[in-house]
Amino acid sequence: MTTSQGTRRRVGDSPALLGLIGLVCFGGLLEVLPRAGVLPAEYFPPTSTIVRALIDELDRGGFWRAVAGTVTTWLIGLAIAVVAGIVLGIVIGSIPALRLATASTVEFLRPIPSVALLPLAIVLFSAPVRSILLLVVYASFWQVLIQVLHGVADVDPVARETAASYRLGRWRQARYLVWPTTLPYAMTGIRLAAAVALVLTITGELLIGGTKGIGEEIAVAQSSIAVPSMYALIIVAGLIGLIANLATRRAERLVLAWHPSVRRELPL
Amino acid sequence: MLEIRSLRKTYGGQGRTVEALGDITLTVDDGQFVCVVGPSGCGKTTLLRCLGGLLEPTAGEVRVSGQVVTGPPDGLAIVFQEYGRSLFPWLRVAENIELPLKSKGLGKAERRTLVDESLGAVGLADAGKAYPWQLSGGMQQRVAIARAIAFQPKVMLMDEPFAAVDAQTRADLEDLVRTVWKRFGMTMLFVTHDIDEAVYLGERVVMLSSSPTHVLENLDIDLPSERDQLKTRSDARFVELRSHVYARIQEAKGAGVLRETAP
Amino acid sequence: MTRTLGRIGLALALPVILLVTWWFASADSTSFYQPPLETIIKVFPHTWTAATFKSDVLPSLIRLFIGYGLALLLGIGLGVLIGANRRLRALLEPILEFLRAIPPPVLVPVLILIAGLGDPTKVLVIVVGGVWPILLNTVEGVRGVDEVLADTCRSYQIRGWLRIRTFILRAASPQIVVGARQALSICIIMMVIGELLGATDGLGYTVVEFQRGFQIPEMWSGVFVLGLLGVLLSLAFTLVERRVLNWYHGARAAERSGH
C-alpha cells in the first residue's frame, strides 16, 4: 500500500503488524521465561526447543501417517454428519408434523455429551476408528441438523404461498425455495460441525488408542515424557484446527458469494 | 452560556481530507432557545458532537459556562436522533433515567424525585416500569427527553430528535420541548433540517451553509412566546420568516453544488 | 386445551416409540455388549443410589461448577479488557485465534504432566476447555456495542464500573450467552475426559470402571446418567438465559413486528 503525502501511519495502526508483534512477543516470552527459571523448563521447554522438536517430527514418516490418519477420520466423520444433517434437516423441517414430533427428542439427544458415548463406542466396535467415527458423527451431526432446521423454518411464508399457488411440486419447492434459503444456515452448520468433528477426532485418538493419529501420538509422547515433542504435536493439532477454520470460512464465503440474504449465526 | 469560536473540523483520510466544519462562530445566551438549520449533509451532527465534547475539533474552541470543552462537559445533556438506540434496552424506563443520576452520585431519594418529576413533565408518569422497546417511537423519545431533564442540565443539545417520528407525534413533541424549555429554563440548542420546525420552535434560527459549513445568518424569531401549532403556523409573520429561511437554505444548496463542480 | 394435549402427545410420542422399540428389539438380545433395556433399567436403582451419588456424581458436579464458574469469570473479564481496547485486540488476535483452534482435550496430558492428578488439575482441565468460547464471544460482543449508546454513556459521564456493569456487560450479554452455552457443553466433555485420564472418583471414572470390569448393563446406565446430566444442565442454562436475555428477546420481537 502506498502512503499518501502528509499522512504518516503509526506502527500501532496496522492490525496485521500488531498481530505479528503479539505472536513474536508470545514466542519470545515462552523462550525467555523457562531459560530464566521463572517457569520450570522440564514442563515448559523454551520455544526454540519446541521448534526443534517440531522440525524433527516433520522428518518422521510416522508423523505424516498420523496427520493423514487424523485428517481422514475427521473428513469421513464430517461428511457423514453433514449429509445426514442436511437430508434429515430438510425432510423434518419441511413436514410440520414431523417437526413437532421430533422436537423433544432432538432437544433431549443434542445435549448428551458425546464423550459419554465413549465407553459404549469402545464396547460396540472392535475397530477403534469406528468408535471414533461414532463420537465424531454424533457430536457434529447436531450442529448441522439444528442449523438446517432453522434454515427451513426461515423460508419466507409469502414465497411459500406463492410457490404453492403456482402449483410447484414438492421437489421443485425444495430445489428452488427451501434449499436456497437453507444454504447459508447449512454452511454455518458445516463450519461449526467441522470444528467439533476435529476436536472429537483427536479426543477419540487420545482416549481410545490403537489408531494412527495426532491424538495417539500425543498420548505416546506423554507416556514417554517427551515433553518438547508433545508440545510440538499440540501445535500441529492447533495448526490443523486453524487450517480447518480458515478453509471452512473460505468455503462459506465462496459458496455464499452470490447469496443475497443477510447471514447471522443463531444464538443457540 | 454556550460560546463557539472559530470552530473547524476536518476529517483526515488516506490522502484526502474532508472539511466538515469550516470556521463556525456562534454564541447562545443563557436560557435562550436556538435552532440550527441547514441543508442535509452540512455537518450539523458534527457541530453538535463537537459541542457535546464527543468529538475533538481540529481548531477553535467551545466553551460551556465559560469552561473550555475538552470532553463531555458537566451540565450538558444530549438528546440523540436515534431514540431506539440511545435508550438502554435492558433497563426499564425509570432505570434509564436514573442511570446518569447514579453516575452523578445523587442519593436514592433524590434520584426517585427527579425521575418522577421528569417523567411527569413529558407526560409519561405511568411508564416507569416499562421497557423502552415496549413503547412507541414518540414515547421513547419522550423518555430520552425526560432523561435529559432529570440530569438538570444548563445546556441541552438536541440532534434532529424528531426526524424519525410521524408528523402528528412530531407536533406533540415540538410543543413538549417548548413547554419543557419554559418550565426548566435551560439553554437549548436544537439541530434540525426542518425549516418549519426551526422557525416554530426557536427564539433564534441559525442557518448553516453546506459543507464546509459556516454560519449563513442569525435570524431572530420575533414571534410571540406562546406558540400554537395552528395559530402560529398560519401567522403571516411565521410564513414570512419561514420563506426567508427557505430562500437562504436553497441559496446555500445551490452554492454547494457550484462548489462541488468547481475543481 | 385439546391443542396443548395434542402437543404434549406429539412431543412424547417419538420418545415413547423409540423406547418401546428398543425394549422389544433388545428383549431377546444375547449379545454381551448390548443387554436388553430391561436389564439396564433393573441395574439402575442399585447402581445409582444416594451413596454413589454422593461419592461419584457430586465430586464431578462440584468440579464442573467451579471450573465453569472460573472459565466464565476469566473469559468475561479478559474479554471485556481485550474487546474494549482496539490495539490490545490487534496484538492478541492471532494468538487467540491459534489457541482457540487447539482441540482442548489435547491439553489434558500437558496439564496432568505439569500439575499432577489432583482435583486442581481436573478443575483446570475444565477451565482450559471452557474459557475460549466465552473469551472470544465476549470480545466480539464488546467490540459490537452500539455507538449511540456509547455516546450516551460518554455524554452523561457514565464511567468506570457503573459503565461496565450497566452498559458493556449488558450490551455484550447476548453474545456472551452464546459463548457460555458452547462452553457449558465443552466443560462437561472436559470434565469426563479429565476423569477418564486418571481419577479415583467421578462420573467419568465410574463409567470407565464399569466398562473395564465388563459390567456392561451398569456401564449403559452410567451413560444414561451422563446424558441426563447434559440434558438437565442444558435445561437449566435455558432457564437462566431466558431471565438474563429477557430484554433482548423482547426488543428483537418488537423490532420484527415494527417492520
Short mmCIF file of C-alpha atoms in Angstrom, two decimals, chain A residues 29-265:
data_model
loop_
_atom_site.label_atom_id
_atom_site.label_comp_id
_atom_site.label_asym_id
_atom_site.label_seq_id
_atom_site.Cartn_x
_atom_site.Cartn_y
_atom_site.Cartn_z
CA LEU A 29 8.27 -14.77 26.35
CA LEU A 30 7.94 -18.56 26.30
CA GLU A 31 11.60 -18.74 25.25
CA VAL A 32 12.89 -16.43 27.97
CA LEU A 33 10.76 -17.43 30.96
CA PRO A 34 11.90 -21.10 31.09
CA ARG A 35 15.51 -20.11 30.44
CA ALA A 36 15.41 -17.57 33.24
CA GLY A 37 13.99 -20.22 35.53
CA VAL A 38 10.66 -18.45 36.05
CA LEU A 39 8.87 -21.43 34.54
CA PRO A 40 10.18 -24.95 35.14
CA ALA A 41 11.99 -25.86 31.91
CA GLU A 42 11.19 -29.56 32.18
CA TYR A 43 7.46 -28.82 31.77
CA PHE A 44 7.74 -25.62 29.74
CA PRO A 45 10.56 -26.14 27.27
CA PRO A 46 11.72 -22.92 25.59
CA THR A 47 10.17 -22.07 22.23
CA SER A 48 13.35 -22.91 20.34
CA THR A 49 13.39 -26.43 21.80
CA ILE A 50 9.78 -26.97 20.77
CA VAL A 51 10.53 -25.68 17.28
CA ARG A 52 13.45 -28.10 17.02
CA ALA A 53 11.19 -30.95 18.15
CA LEU A 54 8.65 -29.86 15.58
CA ILE A 55 11.26 -29.96 12.82
CA ASP A 56 12.31 -33.45 13.97
CA GLU A 57 8.68 -34.53 13.82
CA LEU A 58 8.33 -33.27 10.26
CA ASP A 59 11.15 -35.62 9.27
CA ARG A 60 9.46 -38.66 10.72
CA GLY A 61 7.33 -40.89 8.48
CA GLY A 62 5.09 -41.86 11.40
CA PHE A 63 4.20 -38.24 11.97
CA TRP A 64 2.85 -37.78 8.48
CA ARG A 65 0.91 -41.04 8.69
CA ALA A 66 -0.62 -39.69 11.91
CA VAL A 67 -1.59 -36.41 10.25
CA ALA A 68 -3.10 -38.29 7.33
CA GLY A 69 -4.96 -40.60 9.72
CA THR A 70 -6.45 -37.73 11.73
CA VAL A 71 -7.48 -35.79 8.65
CA THR A 72 -9.04 -38.88 7.06
CA THR A 73 -11.09 -39.78 10.13
CA TRP A 74 -12.13 -36.18 10.52
CA LEU A 75 -13.26 -35.79 6.92
CA ILE A 76 -15.18 -39.10 6.84
CA GLY A 77 -16.97 -38.27 10.08
CA LEU A 78 -17.73 -34.75 8.94
CA ALA A 79 -19.05 -35.96 5.57
CA ILE A 80 -21.42 -38.46 7.21
CA ALA A 81 -22.67 -35.85 9.69
CA VAL A 82 -23.16 -33.19 7.01
CA VAL A 83 -25.06 -35.43 4.60
CA ALA A 84 -27.23 -36.88 7.36
CA GLY A 85 -27.82 -33.47 8.92
CA ILE A 86 -28.83 -31.79 5.69
CA VAL A 87 -31.09 -34.60 4.43
CA LEU A 88 -32.82 -35.18 7.75
CA GLY A 89 -32.99 -31.46 8.44
CA ILE A 90 -34.77 -30.70 5.19
CA VAL A 91 -37.14 -33.66 5.50
CA ILE A 92 -38.02 -32.97 9.13
CA GLY A 93 -38.16 -29.22 8.61
CA SER A 94 -40.46 -29.44 5.61
CA ILE A 95 -43.09 -31.61 7.27
CA PRO A 96 -44.67 -29.75 10.21
CA ALA A 97 -45.99 -32.87 11.93
CA LEU A 98 -42.58 -34.50 11.79
CA ARG A 99 -41.01 -31.34 13.10
CA LEU A 100 -43.31 -31.23 16.11
CA ALA A 101 -42.91 -34.93 16.76
CA THR A 102 -39.11 -34.84 16.73
CA ALA A 103 -38.57 -31.54 18.57
CA SER A 104 -38.47 -33.02 22.07
CA THR A 105 -36.27 -35.93 21.03
CA VAL A 106 -33.80 -33.61 19.33
CA GLU A 107 -33.73 -31.35 22.37
CA PHE A 108 -33.07 -34.37 24.55
CA LEU A 109 -30.41 -36.07 22.46
CA ARG A 110 -28.46 -32.98 21.45
CA PRO A 111 -27.03 -32.01 24.84
CA ILE A 112 -25.85 -35.53 25.63
CA PRO A 113 -22.09 -35.07 25.87
CA SER A 114 -20.56 -37.10 23.07
CA VAL A 115 -17.73 -38.43 25.21
CA ALA A 116 -20.37 -40.06 27.36
CA LEU A 117 -20.79 -42.43 24.45
CA LEU A 118 -17.10 -43.31 24.52
CA PRO A 119 -17.35 -46.45 26.67
CA LEU A 120 -20.31 -47.54 24.58
CA ALA A 121 -18.40 -46.96 21.37
CA ILE A 122 -15.46 -48.97 22.70
CA VAL A 123 -17.55 -52.00 23.57
CA LEU A 124 -19.75 -51.80 20.47
CA PHE A 125 -16.99 -51.62 17.88
CA SER A 126 -13.78 -53.57 17.91
CA ALA A 127 -12.12 -51.25 15.38
CA PRO A 128 -11.02 -48.06 17.14
CA VAL A 129 -11.60 -45.94 14.04
CA ARG A 130 -15.27 -46.88 14.08
CA SER A 131 -15.60 -45.93 17.74
CA ILE A 132 -14.04 -42.56 17.00
CA LEU A 133 -16.31 -42.08 14.00
CA LEU A 134 -19.36 -42.71 16.18
CA LEU A 135 -18.30 -39.90 18.52
CA VAL A 136 -17.40 -37.57 15.67
CA VAL A 137 -20.64 -38.13 13.78
CA TYR A 138 -22.78 -37.90 16.90
CA ALA A 139 -21.27 -34.60 18.02
CA SER A 140 -21.16 -32.85 14.65
CA PHE A 141 -24.47 -34.13 13.29
CA TRP A 142 -26.48 -31.93 15.68
CA GLN A 143 -24.67 -28.78 14.62
CA VAL A 144 -25.74 -29.31 11.01
CA LEU A 145 -29.23 -30.57 11.80
CA ILE A 146 -30.13 -27.66 14.09
CA GLN A 147 -28.90 -25.03 11.66
CA VAL A 148 -30.71 -26.66 8.72
CA LEU A 149 -33.93 -26.86 10.75
CA HIS A 150 -33.66 -23.13 11.47
CA GLY A 151 -32.95 -22.50 7.80
CA VAL A 152 -36.02 -24.37 6.62
CA ALA A 153 -38.14 -22.53 9.18
CA ASP A 154 -36.78 -19.27 7.80
CA VAL A 155 -38.36 -19.79 4.36
CA ASP A 156 -40.50 -16.75 3.66
CA PRO A 157 -44.14 -17.75 4.13
CA VAL A 158 -45.19 -15.43 1.31
CA ALA A 159 -42.73 -17.13 -1.05
CA ARG A 160 -44.05 -20.48 0.11
CA GLU A 161 -47.63 -19.49 -0.64
CA THR A 162 -46.59 -18.07 -4.00
CA ALA A 163 -44.90 -21.36 -4.85
CA ALA A 164 -47.97 -23.29 -3.76
CA SER A 165 -50.28 -21.08 -5.81
CA TYR A 166 -48.19 -21.78 -8.89
CA ARG A 167 -48.52 -25.47 -8.07
CA LEU A 168 -44.83 -26.09 -7.72
CA GLY A 169 -44.31 -29.73 -6.77
CA ARG A 170 -42.64 -30.78 -3.57
CA TRP A 171 -39.34 -31.49 -5.29
CA ARG A 172 -39.30 -28.17 -7.11
CA GLN A 173 -40.20 -26.31 -3.93
CA ALA A 174 -37.34 -28.00 -2.17
CA ARG A 175 -34.98 -27.22 -5.05
CA TYR A 176 -35.88 -23.59 -5.73
CA LEU A 177 -37.32 -22.34 -2.47
CA VAL A 178 -36.20 -24.33 0.56
CA TRP A 179 -32.64 -25.13 -0.48
CA PRO A 180 -31.52 -21.57 -1.34
CA THR A 181 -32.90 -20.26 1.95
CA THR A 182 -31.35 -23.08 3.91
CA LEU A 183 -27.92 -22.99 2.28
CA PRO A 184 -26.42 -20.18 4.39
CA TYR A 185 -27.62 -21.89 7.56
CA ALA A 186 -26.25 -25.21 6.36
CA MET A 187 -22.88 -23.58 5.69
CA THR A 188 -22.83 -22.18 9.22
CA GLY A 189 -23.70 -25.64 10.49
CA ILE A 190 -20.88 -27.19 8.47
CA ARG A 191 -18.39 -24.66 9.81
CA LEU A 192 -19.41 -25.37 13.40
CA ALA A 193 -19.51 -29.11 12.73
CA ALA A 194 -16.01 -29.10 11.22
CA ALA A 195 -14.54 -27.63 14.41
CA VAL A 196 -16.44 -30.02 16.66
CA ALA A 197 -15.58 -33.02 14.48
CA LEU A 198 -11.87 -32.25 14.64
CA VAL A 199 -11.94 -31.90 18.42
CA LEU A 200 -13.65 -35.27 18.76
CA THR A 201 -11.41 -36.98 16.24
CA ILE A 202 -8.31 -36.02 18.20
CA THR A 203 -10.02 -36.68 21.53
CA GLY A 204 -11.02 -40.14 20.37
CA GLU A 205 -7.48 -40.90 19.26
CA LEU A 206 -6.17 -39.66 22.56
CA LEU A 207 -8.53 -41.75 24.67
CA ILE A 208 -9.12 -44.91 22.67
CA GLY A 209 -5.68 -45.66 21.31
CA GLY A 210 -4.66 -48.11 18.61
CA THR A 211 -5.19 -45.63 15.79
CA LYS A 212 -2.77 -43.74 13.64
CA GLY A 213 -3.50 -40.16 14.56
CA ILE A 214 -2.19 -36.99 16.16
CA GLY A 215 -4.10 -37.71 19.36
CA GLU A 216 -2.42 -41.09 19.66
CA GLU A 217 0.99 -39.50 19.03
CA ILE A 218 0.34 -37.00 21.81
CA ALA A 219 -0.63 -39.80 24.20
CA VAL A 220 2.57 -41.67 23.30
CA ALA A 221 4.68 -38.54 23.76
CA GLN A 222 3.08 -38.00 27.14
CA SER A 223 3.65 -41.53 28.39
CA SER A 224 7.30 -41.41 27.28
CA ILE A 225 7.59 -37.93 28.82
CA ALA A 226 8.89 -36.47 25.57
CA VAL A 227 7.74 -33.01 26.58
CA PRO A 228 9.04 -30.94 23.64
CA SER A 229 7.55 -33.29 21.04
CA MET A 230 4.27 -33.28 22.98
CA TYR A 231 4.13 -29.51 22.65
CA ALA A 232 5.18 -29.76 19.01
CA LEU A 233 2.30 -32.16 18.36
CA ILE A 234 -0.14 -29.90 20.18
CA ILE A 235 0.97 -27.05 17.94
CA VAL A 236 0.35 -29.31 14.95
CA ALA A 237 -3.13 -30.06 16.28
CA GLY A 238 -3.71 -26.32 16.61
CA LEU A 239 -2.47 -25.72 13.09
CA ILE A 240 -4.80 -28.37 11.70
CA GLY A 241 -7.62 -26.69 13.59
CA LEU A 242 -6.62 -23.30 12.27
CA ILE A 243 -6.46 -24.53 8.69
CA ALA A 244 -9.83 -26.22 9.14
CA ASN A 245 -11.32 -22.96 10.43
CA LEU A 246 -9.90 -20.87 7.63
CA ALA A 247 -10.88 -23.44 4.99
CA THR A 248 -14.50 -23.68 6.14
CA ARG A 249 -14.82 -19.91 6.41
CA ARG A 250 -13.35 -19.59 2.94
CA ALA A 251 -15.70 -22.23 1.56
CA GLU A 252 -18.62 -20.49 3.22
CA ARG A 253 -17.74 -17.22 1.55
CA LEU A 254 -17.23 -18.87 -1.83
CA VAL A 255 -20.49 -20.78 -1.75
CA LEU A 256 -22.46 -17.81 -0.50
CA ALA A 257 -20.76 -15.12 -2.57
CA TRP A 258 -23.87 -14.86 -4.72
CA HIS A 259 -26.29 -15.19 -1.86
CA PRO A 260 -28.41 -12.09 -1.20
CA SER A 261 -29.54 -12.92 2.31
CA VAL A 262 -28.02 -11.39 5.37
CA ARG A 263 -26.49 -14.18 7.35
CA ARG A 264 -26.03 -14.32 11.04
CA GLU A 265 -25.15 -17.01 13.45
#
